[in-house]
mmCIF file of C-alpha atoms and ligand atoms in Angstrom:
data_model
loop_
_atom_site.group_PDB
_atom_site.id
_atom_site.type_symbol
_atom_site.label_atom_id
_atom_site.label_comp_id
_atom_site.label_asym_id
_atom_site.label_seq_id
_atom_site.Cartn_x
_atom_site.Cartn_y
_atom_site.Cartn_z
ATOM 1 C CA MET A 1 84.248 47.751 50.030
ATOM 2 C CA SER A 2 86.812 46.279 47.622
ATOM 3 C CA GLY A 3 88.287 48.245 44.780
ATOM 4 C CA GLY A 4 86.576 46.731 41.768
ATOM 5 C CA ASP A 5 87.582 44.055 39.300
ATOM 6 C CA VAL A 6 87.021 42.404 35.934
ATOM 7 C CA ILE A 7 84.588 39.458 36.272
ATOM 8 C CA ILE A 8 84.593 36.784 33.558
ATOM 9 C CA ALA A 9 81.099 35.389 32.792
ATOM 10 C CA LEU A 10 81.513 31.586 32.680
ATOM 11 C CA ASP A 11 78.675 31.047 30.217
ATOM 12 C CA PHE A 12 79.483 27.390 29.505
ATOM 13 C CA PRO A 13 77.057 24.454 29.484
ATOM 14 C CA SER A 14 79.120 21.987 31.528
ATOM 15 C CA ALA A 15 81.765 21.620 34.223
ATOM 16 C CA GLU A 16 84.210 20.114 31.676
ATOM 17 C CA ALA A 17 83.980 23.210 29.482
ATOM 18 C CA VAL A 18 84.537 25.453 32.521
ATOM 19 C CA TYR A 19 87.608 23.558 33.709
ATOM 20 C CA ALA A 20 89.101 23.481 30.202
ATOM 21 C CA PHE A 21 88.708 27.261 30.144
ATOM 22 C CA LEU A 22 90.050 27.897 33.673
ATOM 23 C CA ASP A 23 93.044 25.621 33.038
ATOM 24 C CA LYS A 24 94.320 28.263 30.618
ATOM 25 C CA PHE A 25 94.729 30.632 33.596
ATOM 26 C CA GLU A 26 96.668 28.137 35.726
ATOM 27 C CA ASN A 27 99.949 30.045 35.514
ATOM 28 C CA GLU A 28 98.451 33.514 35.897
ATOM 29 C CA ALA A 29 99.459 35.428 39.032
ATOM 30 C CA ARG A 30 96.026 37.123 39.074
ATOM 31 C CA LYS A 31 93.248 34.526 39.389
ATOM 32 C CA PRO A 32 90.233 35.890 37.526
ATOM 33 C CA TYR A 33 87.037 36.744 39.432
ATOM 34 C CA VAL A 34 84.313 34.690 37.670
ATOM 35 C CA LYS A 35 80.537 34.738 37.326
ATOM 36 C CA VAL A 36 78.489 31.528 37.554
ATOM 37 C CA GLY A 37 74.989 31.958 36.176
ATOM 38 C CA MET A 38 71.768 29.954 36.040
ATOM 39 C CA GLU A 39 72.746 27.780 33.052
ATOM 40 C CA LEU A 40 75.819 26.354 34.745
ATOM 41 C CA PHE A 41 74.439 26.260 38.305
ATOM 42 C CA TYR A 42 71.259 24.438 37.323
ATOM 43 C CA ALA A 43 73.242 21.951 35.203
ATOM 44 C CA GLU A 44 76.022 21.207 37.679
ATOM 45 C CA GLY A 45 74.682 22.202 41.113
ATOM 46 C CA PRO A 46 76.579 23.689 44.089
ATOM 47 C CA GLN A 47 79.579 21.414 43.500
ATOM 48 C CA ILE A 48 80.700 23.569 40.572
ATOM 49 C CA VAL A 49 80.923 26.545 42.938
ATOM 50 C CA ARG A 50 82.988 24.572 45.484
ATOM 51 C CA GLU A 51 85.355 23.366 42.733
ATOM 52 C CA ILE A 52 85.929 26.824 41.292
ATOM 53 C CA LYS A 53 86.495 28.248 44.799
ATOM 54 C CA ALA A 54 88.996 25.457 45.490
ATOM 55 C CA ARG A 55 90.902 26.600 42.401
ATOM 56 C CA GLY A 56 91.300 30.014 44.028
ATOM 57 C CA HIS A 57 88.771 32.124 42.123
ATOM 58 C CA LYS A 58 86.328 34.634 43.585
ATOM 59 C CA ILE A 59 82.741 33.949 42.517
ATOM 60 C CA PHE A 60 79.776 36.114 41.637
ATOM 61 C CA LEU A 61 76.803 33.716 41.783
ATOM 62 C CA ASP A 62 74.246 35.302 39.462
ATOM 63 C CA LEU A 63 70.933 33.616 40.333
ATOM 64 C CA LYS A 64 68.708 36.721 40.610
ATOM 65 C CA LEU A 65 66.476 35.546 43.463
ATOM 66 C CA HIS A 66 62.867 36.787 43.624
ATOM 67 C CA ASP A 67 60.322 35.182 46.011
ATOM 68 C CA ILE A 68 58.594 35.898 49.333
ATOM 69 C CA PRO A 69 60.975 37.310 51.983
ATOM 70 C CA ASN A 70 61.151 34.153 54.116
ATOM 71 C CA THR A 71 62.040 31.930 51.149
ATOM 72 C CA VAL A 72 64.682 34.351 49.894
ATOM 73 C CA LYS A 73 66.165 34.636 53.403
ATOM 74 C CA LYS A 74 66.582 30.851 53.627
ATOM 75 C CA ALA A 75 67.917 30.539 50.084
ATOM 76 C CA MET A 76 70.468 33.270 50.822
ATOM 77 C CA ALA A 77 71.557 31.424 53.974
ATOM 78 C CA SER A 78 72.320 28.386 51.772
ATOM 79 C CA LEU A 79 74.324 30.568 49.387
ATOM 80 C CA SER A 80 76.346 32.124 52.210
ATOM 81 C CA ARG A 81 77.360 28.616 53.338
ATOM 82 C CA LEU A 82 78.573 28.024 49.782
ATOM 83 C CA ASP A 83 81.089 30.826 50.419
ATOM 84 C CA VAL A 84 80.425 32.848 47.263
ATOM 85 C CA ASP A 85 81.846 36.385 47.155
ATOM 86 C CA MET A 86 78.946 38.157 45.468
ATOM 87 C CA THR A 87 75.329 37.289 44.664
ATOM 88 C CA ASN A 88 72.124 39.041 43.628
ATOM 89 C CA LEU A 89 68.334 39.343 43.611
ATOM 90 C CA HIS A 90 65.574 41.297 41.868
ATOM 91 C CA ALA A 91 64.832 44.692 43.431
ATOM 92 C CA ALA A 92 61.216 44.156 42.290
ATOM 93 C CA GLY A 93 60.840 41.785 45.265
ATOM 94 C CA THR A 94 60.507 44.915 47.501
ATOM 95 C CA ILE A 95 62.538 46.379 50.351
ATOM 96 C CA ASP A 96 61.179 43.747 52.766
ATOM 97 C CA MET A 97 62.459 40.941 50.562
ATOM 98 C CA MET A 98 65.843 42.627 50.183
ATOM 99 C CA ARG A 99 66.163 43.136 53.970
ATOM 100 C CA ALA A 100 65.349 39.464 54.526
ATOM 101 C CA ALA A 101 68.013 38.554 51.960
ATOM 102 C CA VAL A 102 70.681 40.559 53.810
ATOM 103 C CA GLU A 103 69.707 38.797 57.058
ATOM 104 C CA GLY A 104 69.849 35.363 55.483
ATOM 105 C CA LEU A 105 73.175 36.046 53.818
ATOM 106 C CA THR A 106 74.916 37.319 56.970
ATOM 107 C CA ARG A 107 77.131 34.652 58.578
ATOM 108 C CA PRO A 108 77.299 34.101 62.342
ATOM 109 C CA ASP A 109 80.541 36.139 62.459
ATOM 110 C CA GLY A 110 78.787 39.144 60.883
ATOM 111 C CA THR A 111 80.482 38.893 57.470
ATOM 112 C CA ARG A 112 78.574 38.252 54.248
ATOM 113 C CA PRO A 113 79.082 38.131 50.481
ATOM 114 C CA MET A 114 78.407 41.340 48.540
ATOM 115 C CA LEU A 115 74.723 41.587 47.650
ATOM 116 C CA LEU A 116 73.501 43.384 44.538
ATOM 117 C CA ALA A 117 70.079 44.136 43.136
ATOM 118 C CA VAL A 118 69.006 43.822 39.525
ATOM 119 C CA THR A 119 66.923 46.921 38.774
ATOM 120 C CA GLN A 120 65.125 46.495 35.461
ATOM 121 C CA LEU A 121 66.633 43.862 33.168
ATOM 122 C CA THR A 122 68.329 45.474 30.181
ATOM 123 C CA SER A 123 66.179 43.210 27.985
ATOM 124 C CA THR A 124 63.057 45.053 29.208
ATOM 125 C CA SER A 125 62.318 48.161 27.146
ATOM 126 C CA GLU A 126 60.653 51.207 28.649
ATOM 127 C CA GLU A 127 57.671 50.640 26.357
ATOM 128 C CA ARG A 128 57.129 47.034 27.574
ATOM 129 C CA MET A 129 57.683 47.981 31.196
ATOM 130 C CA GLN A 130 54.919 50.555 30.909
ATOM 131 C CA ARG A 131 52.524 48.483 28.779
ATOM 132 C CA GLU A 132 52.967 45.028 30.344
ATOM 133 C CA LEU A 133 54.056 45.799 33.905
ATOM 134 C CA LEU A 134 51.962 48.994 34.229
ATOM 135 C CA ILE A 135 54.941 50.910 35.604
ATOM 136 C CA ASN A 136 54.142 54.399 34.429
ATOM 137 C CA ALA A 137 57.528 55.965 35.161
ATOM 138 C CA SER A 138 60.478 56.412 32.789
ATOM 139 C CA MET A 139 63.227 53.772 32.699
ATOM 140 C CA PRO A 140 65.844 56.075 34.319
ATOM 141 C CA ASP A 141 63.403 56.992 37.125
ATOM 142 C CA THR A 142 62.579 53.301 37.696
ATOM 143 C CA VAL A 143 66.266 52.279 37.796
ATOM 144 C CA LYS A 144 66.981 55.143 40.195
ATOM 145 C CA LYS A 145 64.089 54.256 42.530
ATOM 146 C CA TYR A 146 64.979 50.530 42.585
ATOM 147 C CA ALA A 147 68.625 51.412 43.333
ATOM 148 C CA GLN A 148 67.526 53.698 46.191
ATOM 149 C CA ASN A 149 65.302 50.903 47.569
ATOM 150 C CA ALA A 150 68.262 48.509 47.428
ATOM 151 C CA LYS A 151 70.408 50.994 49.326
ATOM 152 C CA GLU A 152 67.685 51.498 51.939
ATOM 153 C CA ALA A 153 67.494 47.722 52.450
ATOM 154 C CA GLY A 154 71.247 47.607 53.136
ATOM 155 C CA LEU A 155 72.475 46.120 49.844
ATOM 156 C CA ASP A 156 75.911 46.991 48.471
ATOM 157 C CA GLY A 157 74.983 48.002 44.949
ATOM 158 C CA VAL A 158 73.246 47.106 41.704
ATOM 159 C CA VAL A 159 73.838 45.289 38.450
ATOM 160 C CA CYS A 160 73.119 47.784 35.683
ATOM 161 C CA SER A 161 74.072 48.938 32.215
ATOM 162 C CA PRO A 162 77.360 50.878 32.144
ATOM 163 C CA LEU A 163 75.242 53.691 30.704
ATOM 164 C CA GLU A 164 73.237 53.818 33.961
ATOM 165 C CA ALA A 165 76.227 53.664 36.354
ATOM 166 C CA GLY A 166 76.529 57.456 36.607
ATOM 167 C CA LEU A 167 72.830 57.835 37.384
ATOM 168 C CA VAL A 168 73.067 55.204 40.145
ATOM 169 C CA LYS A 169 76.114 56.885 41.703
ATOM 170 C CA GLU A 170 74.338 60.228 41.618
ATOM 171 C CA ALA A 171 71.244 58.779 43.315
ATOM 172 C CA CYS A 172 72.966 56.509 45.856
ATOM 173 C CA GLY A 173 76.471 57.903 46.385
ATOM 174 C CA ALA A 174 79.958 56.929 45.231
ATOM 175 C CA ALA A 175 80.312 54.021 47.696
ATOM 176 C CA PHE A 176 77.237 52.235 46.303
ATOM 177 C CA GLN A 177 78.688 49.639 43.914
ATOM 178 C CA THR A 178 77.862 49.232 40.233
ATOM 179 C CA VAL A 179 78.482 45.957 38.415
ATOM 180 C CA THR A 180 78.033 46.295 34.674
ATOM 181 C CA PRO A 181 77.804 43.793 31.805
ATOM 182 C CA GLY A 182 77.581 44.890 28.150
ATOM 183 C CA ILE A 183 81.345 45.451 27.780
ATOM 184 C CA ARG A 184 83.183 45.255 24.462
ATOM 185 C CA PHE A 185 86.686 46.153 23.275
ATOM 186 C CA ALA A 186 86.689 49.029 20.797
ATOM 187 C CA ASP A 187 87.544 46.573 17.996
ATOM 188 C CA SER A 188 85.334 43.561 18.908
ATOM 189 C CA ALA A 189 81.826 42.469 17.808
ATOM 190 C CA ALA A 190 78.795 43.594 19.863
ATOM 191 C CA ASP A 191 77.124 40.113 19.507
ATOM 192 C CA ASP A 192 73.534 40.414 20.832
ATOM 193 C CA GLN A 193 74.305 43.329 23.175
ATOM 194 C CA ALA A 194 72.497 46.437 21.938
ATOM 195 C CA ARG A 195 74.327 49.034 24.002
ATOM 196 C CA VAL A 196 77.980 48.422 24.761
ATOM 197 C CA MET A 197 80.925 50.253 26.306
ATOM 198 C CA THR A 198 84.690 49.689 26.377
ATOM 199 C CA PRO A 199 86.360 48.751 29.696
ATOM 200 C CA GLU A 200 88.049 52.151 29.947
ATOM 201 C CA LYS A 201 84.856 54.130 29.260
ATOM 202 C CA ALA A 202 82.981 51.954 31.783
ATOM 203 C CA ARG A 203 85.524 52.841 34.477
ATOM 204 C CA LEU A 204 85.315 56.535 33.649
ATOM 205 C CA GLY A 205 81.504 56.276 33.681
ATOM 206 C CA GLY A 206 81.343 54.907 37.238
ATOM 207 C CA SER A 207 81.451 51.084 36.919
ATOM 208 C CA ASP A 208 83.151 49.420 39.900
ATOM 209 C CA TYR A 209 83.089 45.914 38.418
ATOM 210 C CA ILE A 210 82.646 44.897 34.788
ATOM 211 C CA VAL A 211 81.232 41.527 33.712
ATOM 212 C CA VAL A 212 82.817 40.329 30.479
ATOM 213 C CA GLY A 213 81.770 37.158 28.662
ATOM 214 C CA ARG A 214 82.368 36.518 24.986
ATOM 215 C CA PRO A 215 85.155 39.082 24.399
ATOM 216 C CA ILE A 216 87.250 36.842 26.700
ATOM 217 C CA THR A 217 85.654 33.364 26.530
ATOM 218 C CA GLN A 218 85.451 33.311 22.717
ATOM 219 C CA ALA A 219 88.799 35.045 22.075
ATOM 220 C CA ALA A 220 91.524 33.173 20.181
ATOM 221 C CA ASP A 221 93.733 33.798 23.248
ATOM 222 C CA PRO A 222 91.475 34.213 26.329
ATOM 223 C CA VAL A 223 94.372 34.907 28.707
ATOM 224 C CA ALA A 224 95.622 37.762 26.515
ATOM 225 C CA ALA A 225 92.064 39.126 26.205
ATOM 226 C CA TYR A 226 91.652 38.985 30.003
ATOM 227 C CA ARG A 227 94.985 40.784 30.532
ATOM 228 C CA ARG A 228 93.954 43.463 28.045
ATOM 229 C CA CYS A 229 90.651 43.926 29.850
ATOM 230 C CA VAL A 230 92.344 44.274 33.246
ATOM 231 C CA LYS A 231 94.802 46.767 31.774
ATOM 232 C CA GLU A 232 92.080 48.880 30.159
ATOM 233 C CA PHE A 233 89.752 48.767 33.185
ATOM 234 C CA LEU A 234 92.128 48.820 36.166
ATOM 235 C CA GLY A 235 95.198 50.263 34.505
ATOM 236 C CA GLU A 236 97.309 47.312 35.751
HETATM 237 O O1 C5P B 1 79.191 37.659 26.461
HETATM 238 P P1 C5P B 1 78.798 38.908 27.184
HETATM 239 O O2 C5P B 1 79.984 39.796 27.551
HETATM 240 O O3 C5P B 1 77.706 39.671 26.465
HETATM 241 O O4 C5P B 1 78.193 38.369 28.557
HETATM 242 C C1 C5P B 1 77.606 39.216 29.490
HETATM 243 C C2 C5P B 1 77.142 38.444 30.690
HETATM 244 O O5 C5P B 1 76.399 39.310 31.521
HETATM 245 C C3 C5P B 1 76.199 37.283 30.375
HETATM 246 O O6 C5P B 1 76.410 36.294 31.377
HETATM 247 C C4 C5P B 1 74.826 37.890 30.520
HETATM 248 O O7 C5P B 1 73.850 36.960 30.886
HETATM 249 C C5 C5P B 1 75.060 38.879 31.652
HETATM 250 N N1 C5P B 1 74.119 39.981 31.679
HETATM 251 C C6 C5P B 1 73.948 40.881 30.628
HETATM 252 N N2 C5P B 1 73.062 41.910 30.727
HETATM 253 C C7 C5P B 1 72.350 42.066 31.845
HETATM 254 C C8 C5P B 1 72.496 41.189 32.912
HETATM 255 C C9 C5P B 1 73.399 40.142 32.802
HETATM 256 O O8 C5P B 1 74.602 40.760 29.609
HETATM 257 N N3 C5P B 1 71.533 43.091 31.945
#
């Protein structure tokens, strides 16, 4: 498995806005790893992924699939042909669904993009999970169980809060990857993120990859903010 990276969340509404942003990194030796989410993918379609790949960036396609195993398998096969580097699904779809996803994602030559599971969304509180979803376990126990299911199904890791990364590593081992959003510099605004961590603390806490949006995309100098993030997280 690769050694971790800083992933910039491209939370922009259109292809034009994305290209204007990526143009700023044209002369950078290190091409940022980027995340394409539902907003952009549903607005611009697969072509946006091909364009960004052609510019030399690695892509985490964050579409959080959740459906019956056969449908997810076929959807994952389409995503593997798109040549993304990382994608994800909801662990709530069960081990069968996750196994089908791994099968669908695997290319004829045996390689495949990294596949991660979303455990419980960080927007779901323990109280709501118990009252509305009738899951009568604690949030840490649920996250742990979903991560173990993902490992059993052959996935590479989970997307989780940097505060849960240690718990996941303890339950699933050091090689099981953690990808964590909710990252802020010590001196930047939290925005709508309730629980945040600095890049350095995230690394020390067990995050392999961090997903960073506004602290870079909304910075006065995004390239400088990206460099700072890489320095704090990877020590480069
Ligand atoms: O701007 P910010 O750094 O908060 O962006 C974080 C990115 O990570 C956004 O794309 C957001 O949708 C995503 N994300 C998150 N929390 C999760 C899962 C995904 O913030 N639990």
